[in-house]
JSON list of C-alpha atoms in Angstrom, two decimals:
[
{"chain": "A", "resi": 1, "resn": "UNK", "atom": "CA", "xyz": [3.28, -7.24, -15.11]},
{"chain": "A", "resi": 2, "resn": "UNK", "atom": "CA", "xyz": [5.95, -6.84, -12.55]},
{"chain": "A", "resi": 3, "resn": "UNK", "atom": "CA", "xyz": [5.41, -8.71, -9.00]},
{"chain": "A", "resi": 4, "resn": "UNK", "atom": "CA", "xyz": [7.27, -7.64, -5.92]},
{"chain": "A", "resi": 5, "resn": "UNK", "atom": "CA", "xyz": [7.91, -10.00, -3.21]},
{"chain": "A", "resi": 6, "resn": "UNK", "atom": "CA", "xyz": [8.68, -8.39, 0.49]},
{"chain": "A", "resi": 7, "resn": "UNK", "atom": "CA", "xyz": [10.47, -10.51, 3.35]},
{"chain": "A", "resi": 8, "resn": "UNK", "atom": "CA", "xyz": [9.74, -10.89, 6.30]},
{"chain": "A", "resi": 9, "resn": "UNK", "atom": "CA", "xyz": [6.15, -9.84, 6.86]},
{"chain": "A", "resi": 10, "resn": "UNK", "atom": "CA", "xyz": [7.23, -9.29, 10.38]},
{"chain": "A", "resi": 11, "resn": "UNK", "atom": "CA", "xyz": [10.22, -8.31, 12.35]},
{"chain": "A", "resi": 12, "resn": "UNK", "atom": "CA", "xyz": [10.78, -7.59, 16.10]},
{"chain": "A", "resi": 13, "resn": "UNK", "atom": "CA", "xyz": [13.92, -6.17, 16.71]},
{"chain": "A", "resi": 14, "resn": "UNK", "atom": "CA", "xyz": [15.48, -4.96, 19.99]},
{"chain": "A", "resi": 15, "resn": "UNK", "atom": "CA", "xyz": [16.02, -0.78, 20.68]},
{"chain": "A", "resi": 16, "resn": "UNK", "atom": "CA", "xyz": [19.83, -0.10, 19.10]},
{"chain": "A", "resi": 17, "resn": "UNK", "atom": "CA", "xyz": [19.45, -3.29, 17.05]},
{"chain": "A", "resi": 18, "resn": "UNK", "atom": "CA", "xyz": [19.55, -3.53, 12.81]},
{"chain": "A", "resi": 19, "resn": "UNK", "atom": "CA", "xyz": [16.57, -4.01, 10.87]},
{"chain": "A", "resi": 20, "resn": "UNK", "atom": "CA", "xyz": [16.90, -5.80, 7.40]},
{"chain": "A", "resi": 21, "resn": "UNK", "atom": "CA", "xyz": [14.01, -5.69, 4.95]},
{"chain": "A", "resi": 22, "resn": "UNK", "atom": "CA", "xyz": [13.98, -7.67, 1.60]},
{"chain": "A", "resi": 23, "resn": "UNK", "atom": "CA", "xyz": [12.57, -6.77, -1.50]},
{"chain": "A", "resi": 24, "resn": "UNK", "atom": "CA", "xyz": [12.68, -8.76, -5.10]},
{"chain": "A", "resi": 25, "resn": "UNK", "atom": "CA", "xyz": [11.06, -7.85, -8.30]},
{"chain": "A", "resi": 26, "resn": "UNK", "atom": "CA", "xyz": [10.31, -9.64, -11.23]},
{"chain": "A", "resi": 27, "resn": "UNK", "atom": "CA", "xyz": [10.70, -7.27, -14.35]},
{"chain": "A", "resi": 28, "resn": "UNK", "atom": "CA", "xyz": [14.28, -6.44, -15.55]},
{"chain": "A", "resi": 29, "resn": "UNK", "atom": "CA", "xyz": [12.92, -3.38, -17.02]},
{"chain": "A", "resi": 30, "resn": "UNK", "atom": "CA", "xyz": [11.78, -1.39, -13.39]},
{"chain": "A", "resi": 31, "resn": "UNK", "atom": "CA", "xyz": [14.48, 1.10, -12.68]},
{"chain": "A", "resi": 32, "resn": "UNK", "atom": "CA", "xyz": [13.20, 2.95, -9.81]},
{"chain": "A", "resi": 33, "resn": "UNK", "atom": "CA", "xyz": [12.54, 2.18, -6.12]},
{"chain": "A", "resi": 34, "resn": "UNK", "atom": "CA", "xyz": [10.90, 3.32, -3.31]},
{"chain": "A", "resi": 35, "resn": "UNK", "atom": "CA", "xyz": [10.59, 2.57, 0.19]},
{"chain": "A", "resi": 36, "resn": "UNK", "atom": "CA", "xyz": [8.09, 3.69, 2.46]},
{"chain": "A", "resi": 37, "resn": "UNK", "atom": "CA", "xyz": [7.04, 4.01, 5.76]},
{"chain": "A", "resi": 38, "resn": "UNK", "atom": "CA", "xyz": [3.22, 3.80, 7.24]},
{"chain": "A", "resi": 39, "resn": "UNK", "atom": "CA", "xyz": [2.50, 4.44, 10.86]},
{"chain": "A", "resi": 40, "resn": "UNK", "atom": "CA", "xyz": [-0.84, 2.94, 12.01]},
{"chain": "A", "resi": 41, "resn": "UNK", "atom": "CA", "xyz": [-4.00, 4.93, 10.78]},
{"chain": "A", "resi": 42, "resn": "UNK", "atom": "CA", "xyz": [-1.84, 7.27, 8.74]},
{"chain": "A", "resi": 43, "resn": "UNK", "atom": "CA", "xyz": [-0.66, 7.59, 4.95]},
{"chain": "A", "resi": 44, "resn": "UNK", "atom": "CA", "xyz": [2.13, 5.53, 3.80]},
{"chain": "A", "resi": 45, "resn": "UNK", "atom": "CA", "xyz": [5.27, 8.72, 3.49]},
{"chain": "A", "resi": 46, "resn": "UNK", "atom": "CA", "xyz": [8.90, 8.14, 1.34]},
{"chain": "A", "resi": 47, "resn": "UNK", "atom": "CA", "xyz": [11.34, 7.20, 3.28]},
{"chain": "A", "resi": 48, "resn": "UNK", "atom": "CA", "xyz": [14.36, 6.51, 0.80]},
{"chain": "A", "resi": 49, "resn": "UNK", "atom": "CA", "xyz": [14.71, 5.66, -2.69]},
{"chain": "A", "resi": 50, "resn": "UNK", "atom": "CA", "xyz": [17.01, 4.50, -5.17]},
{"chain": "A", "resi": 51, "resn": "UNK", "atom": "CA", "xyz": [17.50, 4.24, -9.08]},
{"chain": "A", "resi": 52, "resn": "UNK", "atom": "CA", "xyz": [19.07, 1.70, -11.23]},
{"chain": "A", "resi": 53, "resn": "UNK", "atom": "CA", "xyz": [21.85, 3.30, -11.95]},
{"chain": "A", "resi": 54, "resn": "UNK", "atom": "CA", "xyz": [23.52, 3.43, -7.92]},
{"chain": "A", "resi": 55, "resn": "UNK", "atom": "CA", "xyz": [23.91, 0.67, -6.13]},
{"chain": "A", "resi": 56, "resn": "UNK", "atom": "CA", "xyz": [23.33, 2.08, -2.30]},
{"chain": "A", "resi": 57, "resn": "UNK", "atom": "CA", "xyz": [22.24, 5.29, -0.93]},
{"chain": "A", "resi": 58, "resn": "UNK", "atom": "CA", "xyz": [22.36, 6.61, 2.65]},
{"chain": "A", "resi": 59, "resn": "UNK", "atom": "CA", "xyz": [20.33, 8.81, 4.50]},
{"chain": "A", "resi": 60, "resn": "UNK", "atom": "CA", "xyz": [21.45, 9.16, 7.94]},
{"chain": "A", "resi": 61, "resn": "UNK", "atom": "CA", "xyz": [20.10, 5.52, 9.55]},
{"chain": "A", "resi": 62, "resn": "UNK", "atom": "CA", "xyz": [18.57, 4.59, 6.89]},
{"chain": "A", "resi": 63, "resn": "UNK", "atom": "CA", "xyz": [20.27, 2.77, 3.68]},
{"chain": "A", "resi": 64, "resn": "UNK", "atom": "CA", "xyz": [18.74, 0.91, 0.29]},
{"chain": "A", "resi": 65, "resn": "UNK", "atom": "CA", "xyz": [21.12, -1.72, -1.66]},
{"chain": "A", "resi": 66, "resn": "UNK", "atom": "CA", "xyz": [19.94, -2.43, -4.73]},
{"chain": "A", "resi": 67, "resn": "UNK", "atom": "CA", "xyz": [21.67, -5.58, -6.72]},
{"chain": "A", "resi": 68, "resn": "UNK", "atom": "CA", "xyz": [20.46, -5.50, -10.37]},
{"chain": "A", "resi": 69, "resn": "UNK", "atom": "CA", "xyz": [21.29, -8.34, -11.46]},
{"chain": "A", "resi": 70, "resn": "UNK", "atom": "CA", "xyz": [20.16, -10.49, -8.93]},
{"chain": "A", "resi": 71, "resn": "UNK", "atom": "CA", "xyz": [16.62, -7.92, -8.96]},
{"chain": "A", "resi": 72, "resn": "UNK", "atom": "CA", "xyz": [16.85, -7.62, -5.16]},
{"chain": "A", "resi": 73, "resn": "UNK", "atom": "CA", "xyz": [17.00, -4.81, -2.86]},
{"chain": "A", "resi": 74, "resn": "UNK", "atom": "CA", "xyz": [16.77, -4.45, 0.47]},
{"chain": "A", "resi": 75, "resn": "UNK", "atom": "CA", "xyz": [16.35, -1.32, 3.73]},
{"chain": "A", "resi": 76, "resn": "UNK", "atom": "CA", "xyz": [18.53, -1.31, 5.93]},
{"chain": "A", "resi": 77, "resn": "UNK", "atom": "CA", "xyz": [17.50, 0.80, 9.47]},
{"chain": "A", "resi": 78, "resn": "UNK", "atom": "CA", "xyz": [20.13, 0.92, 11.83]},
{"chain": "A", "resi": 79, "resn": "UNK", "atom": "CA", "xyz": [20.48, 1.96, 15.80]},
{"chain": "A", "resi": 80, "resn": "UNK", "atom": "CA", "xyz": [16.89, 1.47, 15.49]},
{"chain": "A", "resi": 81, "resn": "UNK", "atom": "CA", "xyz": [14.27, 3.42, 17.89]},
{"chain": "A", "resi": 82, "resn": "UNK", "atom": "CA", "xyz": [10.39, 2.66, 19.25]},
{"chain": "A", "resi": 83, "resn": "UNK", "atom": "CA", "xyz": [9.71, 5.26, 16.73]},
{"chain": "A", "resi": 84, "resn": "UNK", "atom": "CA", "xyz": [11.02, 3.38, 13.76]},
{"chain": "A", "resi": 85, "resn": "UNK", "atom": "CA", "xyz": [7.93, 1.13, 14.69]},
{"chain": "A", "resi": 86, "resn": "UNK", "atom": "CA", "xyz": [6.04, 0.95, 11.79]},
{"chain": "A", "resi": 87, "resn": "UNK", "atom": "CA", "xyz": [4.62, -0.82, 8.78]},
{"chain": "A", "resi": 88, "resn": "UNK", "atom": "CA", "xyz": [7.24, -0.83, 5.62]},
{"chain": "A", "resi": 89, "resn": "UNK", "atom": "CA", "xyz": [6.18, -1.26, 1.74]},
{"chain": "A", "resi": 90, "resn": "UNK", "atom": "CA", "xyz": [9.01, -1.71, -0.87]},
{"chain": "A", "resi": 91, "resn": "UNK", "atom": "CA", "xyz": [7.73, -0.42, -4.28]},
{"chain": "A", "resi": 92, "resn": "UNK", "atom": "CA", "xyz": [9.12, -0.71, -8.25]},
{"chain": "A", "resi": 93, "resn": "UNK", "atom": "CA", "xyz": [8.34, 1.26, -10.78]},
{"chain": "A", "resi": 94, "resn": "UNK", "atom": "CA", "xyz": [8.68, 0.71, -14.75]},
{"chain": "A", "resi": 95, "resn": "UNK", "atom": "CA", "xyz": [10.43, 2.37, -17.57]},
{"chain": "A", "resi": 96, "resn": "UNK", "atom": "CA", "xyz": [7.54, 4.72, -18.00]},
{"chain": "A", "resi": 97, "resn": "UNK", "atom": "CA", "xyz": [6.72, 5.28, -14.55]},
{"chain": "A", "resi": 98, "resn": "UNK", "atom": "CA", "xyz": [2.82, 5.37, -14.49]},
{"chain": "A", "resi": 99, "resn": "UNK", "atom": "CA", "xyz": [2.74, 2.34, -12.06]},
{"chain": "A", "resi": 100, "resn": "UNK", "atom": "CA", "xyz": [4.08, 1.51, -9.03]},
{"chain": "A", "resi": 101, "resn": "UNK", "atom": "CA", "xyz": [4.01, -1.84, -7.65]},
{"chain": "A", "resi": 102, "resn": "UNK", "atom": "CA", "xyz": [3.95, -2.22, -4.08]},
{"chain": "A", "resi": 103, "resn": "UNK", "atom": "CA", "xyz": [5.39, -5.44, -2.02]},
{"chain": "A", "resi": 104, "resn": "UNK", "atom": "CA", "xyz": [2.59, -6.20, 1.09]},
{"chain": "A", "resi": 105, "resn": "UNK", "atom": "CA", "xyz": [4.14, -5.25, 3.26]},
{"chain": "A", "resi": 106, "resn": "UNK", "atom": "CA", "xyz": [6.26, -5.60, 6.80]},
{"chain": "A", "resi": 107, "resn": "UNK", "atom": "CA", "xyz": [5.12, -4.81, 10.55]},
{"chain": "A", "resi": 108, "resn": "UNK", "atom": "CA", "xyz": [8.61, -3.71, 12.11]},
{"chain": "A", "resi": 109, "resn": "UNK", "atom": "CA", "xyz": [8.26, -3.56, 16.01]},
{"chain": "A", "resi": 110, "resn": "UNK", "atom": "CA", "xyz": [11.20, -1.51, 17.71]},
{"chain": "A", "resi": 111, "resn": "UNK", "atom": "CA", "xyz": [11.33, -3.44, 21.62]},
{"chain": "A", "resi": 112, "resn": "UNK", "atom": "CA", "xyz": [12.37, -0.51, 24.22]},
{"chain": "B", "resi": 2, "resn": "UNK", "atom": "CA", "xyz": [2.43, 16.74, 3.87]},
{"chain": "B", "resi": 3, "resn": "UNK", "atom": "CA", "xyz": [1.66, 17.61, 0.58]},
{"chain": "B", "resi": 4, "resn": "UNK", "atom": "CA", "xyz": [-1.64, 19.43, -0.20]},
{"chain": "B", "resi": 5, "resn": "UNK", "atom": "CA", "xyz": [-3.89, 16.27, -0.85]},
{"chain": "B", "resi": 6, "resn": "UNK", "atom": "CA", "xyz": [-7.72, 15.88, 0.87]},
{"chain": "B", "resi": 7, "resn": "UNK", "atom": "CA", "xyz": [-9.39, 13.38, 0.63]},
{"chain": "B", "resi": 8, "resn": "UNK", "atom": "CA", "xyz": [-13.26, 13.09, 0.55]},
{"chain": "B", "resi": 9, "resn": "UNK", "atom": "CA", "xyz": [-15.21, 11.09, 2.53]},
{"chain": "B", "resi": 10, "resn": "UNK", "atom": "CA", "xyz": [-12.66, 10.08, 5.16]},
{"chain": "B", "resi": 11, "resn": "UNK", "atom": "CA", "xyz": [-15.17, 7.67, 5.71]},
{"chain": "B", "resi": 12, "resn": "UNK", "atom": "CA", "xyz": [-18.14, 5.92, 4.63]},
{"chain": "B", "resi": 13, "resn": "UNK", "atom": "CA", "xyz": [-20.35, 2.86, 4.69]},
{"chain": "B", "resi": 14, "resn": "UNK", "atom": "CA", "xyz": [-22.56, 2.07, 1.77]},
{"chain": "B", "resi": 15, "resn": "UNK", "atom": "CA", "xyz": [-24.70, -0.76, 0.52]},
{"chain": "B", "resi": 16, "resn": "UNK", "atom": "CA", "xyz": [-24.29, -3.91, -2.22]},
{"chain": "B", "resi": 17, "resn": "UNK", "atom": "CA", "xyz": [-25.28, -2.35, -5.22]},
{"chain": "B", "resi": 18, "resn": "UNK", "atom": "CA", "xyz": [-25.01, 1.18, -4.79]},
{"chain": "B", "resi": 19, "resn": "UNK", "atom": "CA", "xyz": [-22.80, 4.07, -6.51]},
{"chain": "B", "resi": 20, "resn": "UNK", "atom": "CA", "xyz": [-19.96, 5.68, -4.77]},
{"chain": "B", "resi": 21, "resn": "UNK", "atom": "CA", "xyz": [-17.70, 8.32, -5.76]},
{"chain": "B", "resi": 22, "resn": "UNK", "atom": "CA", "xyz": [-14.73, 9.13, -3.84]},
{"chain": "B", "resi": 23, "resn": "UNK", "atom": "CA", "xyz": [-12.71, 12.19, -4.29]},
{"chain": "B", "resi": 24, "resn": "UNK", "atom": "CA", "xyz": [-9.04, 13.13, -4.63]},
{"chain": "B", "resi": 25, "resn": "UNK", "atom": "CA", "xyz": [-8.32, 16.95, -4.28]},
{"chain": "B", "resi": 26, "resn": "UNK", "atom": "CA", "xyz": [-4.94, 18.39, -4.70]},
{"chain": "B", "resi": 27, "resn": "UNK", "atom": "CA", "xyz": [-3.47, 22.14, -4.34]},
{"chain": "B", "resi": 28, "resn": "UNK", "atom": "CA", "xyz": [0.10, 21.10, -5.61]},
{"chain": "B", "resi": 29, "resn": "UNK", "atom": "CA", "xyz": [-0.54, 21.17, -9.70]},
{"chain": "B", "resi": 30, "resn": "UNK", "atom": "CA", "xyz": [1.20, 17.63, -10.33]},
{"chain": "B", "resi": 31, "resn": "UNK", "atom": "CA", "xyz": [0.55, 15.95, -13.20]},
{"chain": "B", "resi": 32, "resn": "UNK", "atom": "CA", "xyz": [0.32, 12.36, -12.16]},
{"chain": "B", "resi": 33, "resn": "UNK", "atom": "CA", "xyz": [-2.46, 10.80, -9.92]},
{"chain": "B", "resi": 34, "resn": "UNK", "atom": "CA", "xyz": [-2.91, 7.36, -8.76]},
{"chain": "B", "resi": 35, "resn": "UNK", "atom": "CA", "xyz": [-6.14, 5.78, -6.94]},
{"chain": "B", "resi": 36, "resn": "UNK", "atom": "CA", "xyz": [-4.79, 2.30, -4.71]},
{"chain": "B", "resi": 37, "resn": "UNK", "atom": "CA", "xyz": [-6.74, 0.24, -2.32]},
{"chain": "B", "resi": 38, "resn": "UNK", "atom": "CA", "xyz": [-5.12, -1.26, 0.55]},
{"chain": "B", "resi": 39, "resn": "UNK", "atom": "CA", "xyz": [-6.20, -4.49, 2.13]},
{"chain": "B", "resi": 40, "resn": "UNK", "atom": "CA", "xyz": [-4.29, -6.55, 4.79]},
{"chain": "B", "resi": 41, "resn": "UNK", "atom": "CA", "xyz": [-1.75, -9.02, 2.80]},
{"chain": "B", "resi": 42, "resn": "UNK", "atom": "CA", "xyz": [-2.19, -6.98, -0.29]},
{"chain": "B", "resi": 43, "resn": "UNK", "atom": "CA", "xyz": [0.01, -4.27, 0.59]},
{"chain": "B", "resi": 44, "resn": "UNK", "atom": "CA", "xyz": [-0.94, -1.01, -2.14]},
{"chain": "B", "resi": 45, "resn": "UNK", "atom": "CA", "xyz": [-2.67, -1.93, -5.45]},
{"chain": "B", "resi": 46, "resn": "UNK", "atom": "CA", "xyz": [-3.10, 0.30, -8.40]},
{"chain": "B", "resi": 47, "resn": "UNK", "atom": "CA", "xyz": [-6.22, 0.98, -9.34]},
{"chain": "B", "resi": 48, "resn": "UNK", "atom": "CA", "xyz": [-6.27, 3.60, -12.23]},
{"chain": "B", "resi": 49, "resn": "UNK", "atom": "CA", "xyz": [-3.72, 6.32, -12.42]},
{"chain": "B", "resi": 50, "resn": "UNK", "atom": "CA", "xyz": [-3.94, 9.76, -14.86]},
{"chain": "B", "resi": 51, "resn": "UNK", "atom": "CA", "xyz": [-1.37, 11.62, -16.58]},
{"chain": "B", "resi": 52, "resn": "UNK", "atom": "CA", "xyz": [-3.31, 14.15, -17.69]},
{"chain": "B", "resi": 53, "resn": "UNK", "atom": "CA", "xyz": [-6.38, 16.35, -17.58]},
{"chain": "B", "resi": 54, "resn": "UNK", "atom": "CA", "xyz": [-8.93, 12.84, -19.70]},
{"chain": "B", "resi": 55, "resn": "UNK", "atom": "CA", "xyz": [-5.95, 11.34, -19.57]},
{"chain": "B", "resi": 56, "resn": "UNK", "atom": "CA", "xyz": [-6.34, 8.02, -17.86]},
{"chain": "B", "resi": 57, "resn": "UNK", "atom": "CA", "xyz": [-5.22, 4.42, -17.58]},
{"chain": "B", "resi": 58, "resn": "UNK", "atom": "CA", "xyz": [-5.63, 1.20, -15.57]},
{"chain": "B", "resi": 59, "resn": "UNK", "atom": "CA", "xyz": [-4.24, -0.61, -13.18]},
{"chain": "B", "resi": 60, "resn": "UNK", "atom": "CA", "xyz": [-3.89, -3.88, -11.78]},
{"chain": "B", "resi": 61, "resn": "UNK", "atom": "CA", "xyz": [-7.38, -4.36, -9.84]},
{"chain": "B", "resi": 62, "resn": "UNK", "atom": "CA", "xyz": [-9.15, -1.57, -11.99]},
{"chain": "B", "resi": 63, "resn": "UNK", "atom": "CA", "xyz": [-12.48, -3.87, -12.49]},
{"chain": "B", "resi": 64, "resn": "UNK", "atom": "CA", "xyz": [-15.42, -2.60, -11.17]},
{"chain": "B", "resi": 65, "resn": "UNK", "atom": "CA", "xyz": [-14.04, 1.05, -10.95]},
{"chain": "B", "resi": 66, "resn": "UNK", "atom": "CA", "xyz": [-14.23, 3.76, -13.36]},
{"chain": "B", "resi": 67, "resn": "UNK", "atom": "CA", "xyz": [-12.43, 7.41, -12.93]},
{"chain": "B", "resi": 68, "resn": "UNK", "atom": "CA", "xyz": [-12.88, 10.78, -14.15]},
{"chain": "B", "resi": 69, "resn": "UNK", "atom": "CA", "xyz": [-10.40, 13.78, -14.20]},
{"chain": "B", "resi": 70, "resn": "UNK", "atom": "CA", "xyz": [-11.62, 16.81, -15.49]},
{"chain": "B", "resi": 71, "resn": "UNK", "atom": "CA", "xyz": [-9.54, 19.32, -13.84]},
{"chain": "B", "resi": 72, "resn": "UNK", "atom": "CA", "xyz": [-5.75, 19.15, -12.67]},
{"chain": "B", "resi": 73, "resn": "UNK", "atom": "CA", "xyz": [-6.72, 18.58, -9.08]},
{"chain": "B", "resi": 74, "resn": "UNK", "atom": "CA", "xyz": [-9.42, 16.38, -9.27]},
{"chain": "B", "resi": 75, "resn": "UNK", "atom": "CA", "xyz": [-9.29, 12.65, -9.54]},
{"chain": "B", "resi": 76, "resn": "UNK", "atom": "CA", "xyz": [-12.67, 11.18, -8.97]},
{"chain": "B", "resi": 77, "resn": "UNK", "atom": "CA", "xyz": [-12.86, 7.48, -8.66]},
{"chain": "B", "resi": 78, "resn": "UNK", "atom": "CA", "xyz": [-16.49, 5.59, -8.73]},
{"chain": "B", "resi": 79, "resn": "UNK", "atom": "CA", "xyz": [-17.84, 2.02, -7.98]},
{"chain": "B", "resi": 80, "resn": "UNK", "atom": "CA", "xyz": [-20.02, 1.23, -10.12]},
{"chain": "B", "resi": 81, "resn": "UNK", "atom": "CA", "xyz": [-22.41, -0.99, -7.90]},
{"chain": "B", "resi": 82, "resn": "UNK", "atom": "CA", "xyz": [-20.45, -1.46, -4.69]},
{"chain": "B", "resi": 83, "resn": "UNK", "atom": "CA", "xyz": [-19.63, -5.04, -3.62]},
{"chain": "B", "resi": 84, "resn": "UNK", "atom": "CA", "xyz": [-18.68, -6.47, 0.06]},
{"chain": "B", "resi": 85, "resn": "UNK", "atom": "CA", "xyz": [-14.85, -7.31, -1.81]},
{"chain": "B", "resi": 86, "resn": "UNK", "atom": "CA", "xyz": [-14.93, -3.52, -2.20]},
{"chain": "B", "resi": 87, "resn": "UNK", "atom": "CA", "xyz": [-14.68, -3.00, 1.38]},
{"chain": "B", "resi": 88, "resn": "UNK", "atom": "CA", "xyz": [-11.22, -1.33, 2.04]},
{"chain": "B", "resi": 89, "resn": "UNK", "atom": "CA", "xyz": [-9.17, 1.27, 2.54]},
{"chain": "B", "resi": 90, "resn": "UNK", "atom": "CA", "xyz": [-8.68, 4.12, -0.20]},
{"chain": "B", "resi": 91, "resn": "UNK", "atom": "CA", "xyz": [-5.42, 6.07, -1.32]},
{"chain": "B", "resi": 92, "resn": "UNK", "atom": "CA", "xyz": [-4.60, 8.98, -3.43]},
{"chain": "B", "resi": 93, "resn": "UNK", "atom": "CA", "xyz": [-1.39, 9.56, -4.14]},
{"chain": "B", "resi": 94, "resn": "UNK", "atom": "CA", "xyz": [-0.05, 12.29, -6.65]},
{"chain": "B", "resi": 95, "resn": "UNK", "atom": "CA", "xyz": [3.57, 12.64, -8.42]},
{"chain": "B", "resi": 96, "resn": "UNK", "atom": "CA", "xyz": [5.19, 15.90, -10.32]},
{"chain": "B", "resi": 97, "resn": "UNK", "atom": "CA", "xyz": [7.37, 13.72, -12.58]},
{"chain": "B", "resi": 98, "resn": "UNK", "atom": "CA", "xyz": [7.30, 9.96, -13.73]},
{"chain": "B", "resi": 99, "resn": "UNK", "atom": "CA", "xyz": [8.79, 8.10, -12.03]},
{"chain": "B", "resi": 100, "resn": "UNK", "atom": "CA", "xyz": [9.20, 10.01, -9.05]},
{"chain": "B", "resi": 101, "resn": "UNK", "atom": "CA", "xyz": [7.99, 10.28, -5.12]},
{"chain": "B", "resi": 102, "resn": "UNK", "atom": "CA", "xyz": [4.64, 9.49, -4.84]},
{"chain": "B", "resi": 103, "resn": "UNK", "atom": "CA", "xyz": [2.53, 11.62, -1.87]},
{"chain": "B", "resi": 104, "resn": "UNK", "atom": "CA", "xyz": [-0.62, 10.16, -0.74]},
{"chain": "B", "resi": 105, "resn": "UNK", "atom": "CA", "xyz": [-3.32, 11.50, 0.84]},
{"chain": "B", "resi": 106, "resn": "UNK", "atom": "CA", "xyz": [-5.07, 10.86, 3.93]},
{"chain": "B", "resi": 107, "resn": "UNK", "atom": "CA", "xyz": [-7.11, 7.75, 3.03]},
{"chain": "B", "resi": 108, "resn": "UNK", "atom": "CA", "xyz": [-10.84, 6.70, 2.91]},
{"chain": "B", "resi": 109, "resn": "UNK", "atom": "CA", "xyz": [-12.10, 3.94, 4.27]},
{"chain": "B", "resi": 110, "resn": "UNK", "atom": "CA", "xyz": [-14.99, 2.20, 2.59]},
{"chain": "B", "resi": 111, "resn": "UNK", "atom": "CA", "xyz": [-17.42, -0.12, 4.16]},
{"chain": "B", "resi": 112, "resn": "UNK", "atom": "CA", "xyz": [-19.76, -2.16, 1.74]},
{"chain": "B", "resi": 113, "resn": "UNK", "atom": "CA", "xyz": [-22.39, -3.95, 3.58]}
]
């Protein structure tokens, strides 16, 4: 089956600062994937995600590369905020989309 | 948040006894997924349905069984609950495959 990796399992970044998140995966066949975003105690919520057939996507700070070829992709936060504290999961999915595979995990802290 | 409960929120059970969580929905999607979550583990799959008796399993689906006989019920049962059972429980549900997953609140299972 497919097997995510997710780098770092922790970042600390200072208020205003970039955060980078890495995510690889292992099956040449997954084609879609998520990120997203669990506060402590609560429900892990979509943040972004992007298909195999773009290559970045942009939602206001937030931005996914994807690089097929090398099967890496990575989240990109930017002018981040205390509220951007939080615990990311990268996630792939396959051709036919019943499962998701989920990286374990980072623990972004956002320093004021 | 999507309309997705979650039943118990929480509960603590003994080795060797039955336990049937519950995954209620109001939003009439087709997919449903049951993950645990454990600290370095990030999400993992544990059975997922596509369909009303239609369902399928995932990467940790030993020593869990699931029922779904109605569009917005996923059951999922432990057979004889073990201590490596202990964890946290998601539901997540999807319209279209693959597509945004939304999960629901989360129950947390203790297994003494």
């Amino acid at each position: 089956g497919e097997n995510v990796e997710q780098h770092p399992s922790t970042l600390s970044v200072q208020e205003g600062d970039s955060a980078v998140i890495k995510c690889t995966y292992s099956d040449s066949a997954s084609n879609y994937f998520p990120w997203y975003k669990q506060e402590l105690g609560k429900r892990p919520q979509l943040i972004i995600d992007i298909r195999s057939n773009v290559g970045e996507k942009k939602d206001q700070r937030i931005a996914v590369t994807l690089n097929k070829t090398a099967k890496h992709f990575s989240l990109h936060i930017t002018e981040t905020q205390p509220e951007d504290s939080a615990v990311y999961f990268c996630a792939a999915s396959n051709l036919s989309g019943n499962q998701f595979y989920f990286g374990t995990g980072t623990s972004l802290t956002v320093i004021p | 948040d999507a309309g997705i409960t979650q039943s118990p929120r929480h509960k603590v059970t003994e080795t060797g006894t039955p336990v049937t969580l519950r995954c209620h929905q109001t939003e009439n999607h087709r997919y449903m997924y049951w993950y645990r979550q454990d600290p370095g583990h990030g999400l993992r799959l544990i059975h997922y349905s596509y369909g009303v008796k239609d369902t399928d399993k995932g990467e940790v689906s030993d020593g869990y069984s699931v029922s779904r006989s109605k569009t917005e019920d996923f059951l999922l049962t432990l057979e004889s609950a073990t201590s490596s059972q202990t964890s946290v429980y998601f539901c997540a549900i999807s319209d279209l495959s693959p597509e945004t997953q939304y999960f629901g609140p989360g129950t947390r299972l203790l297994v003494l």
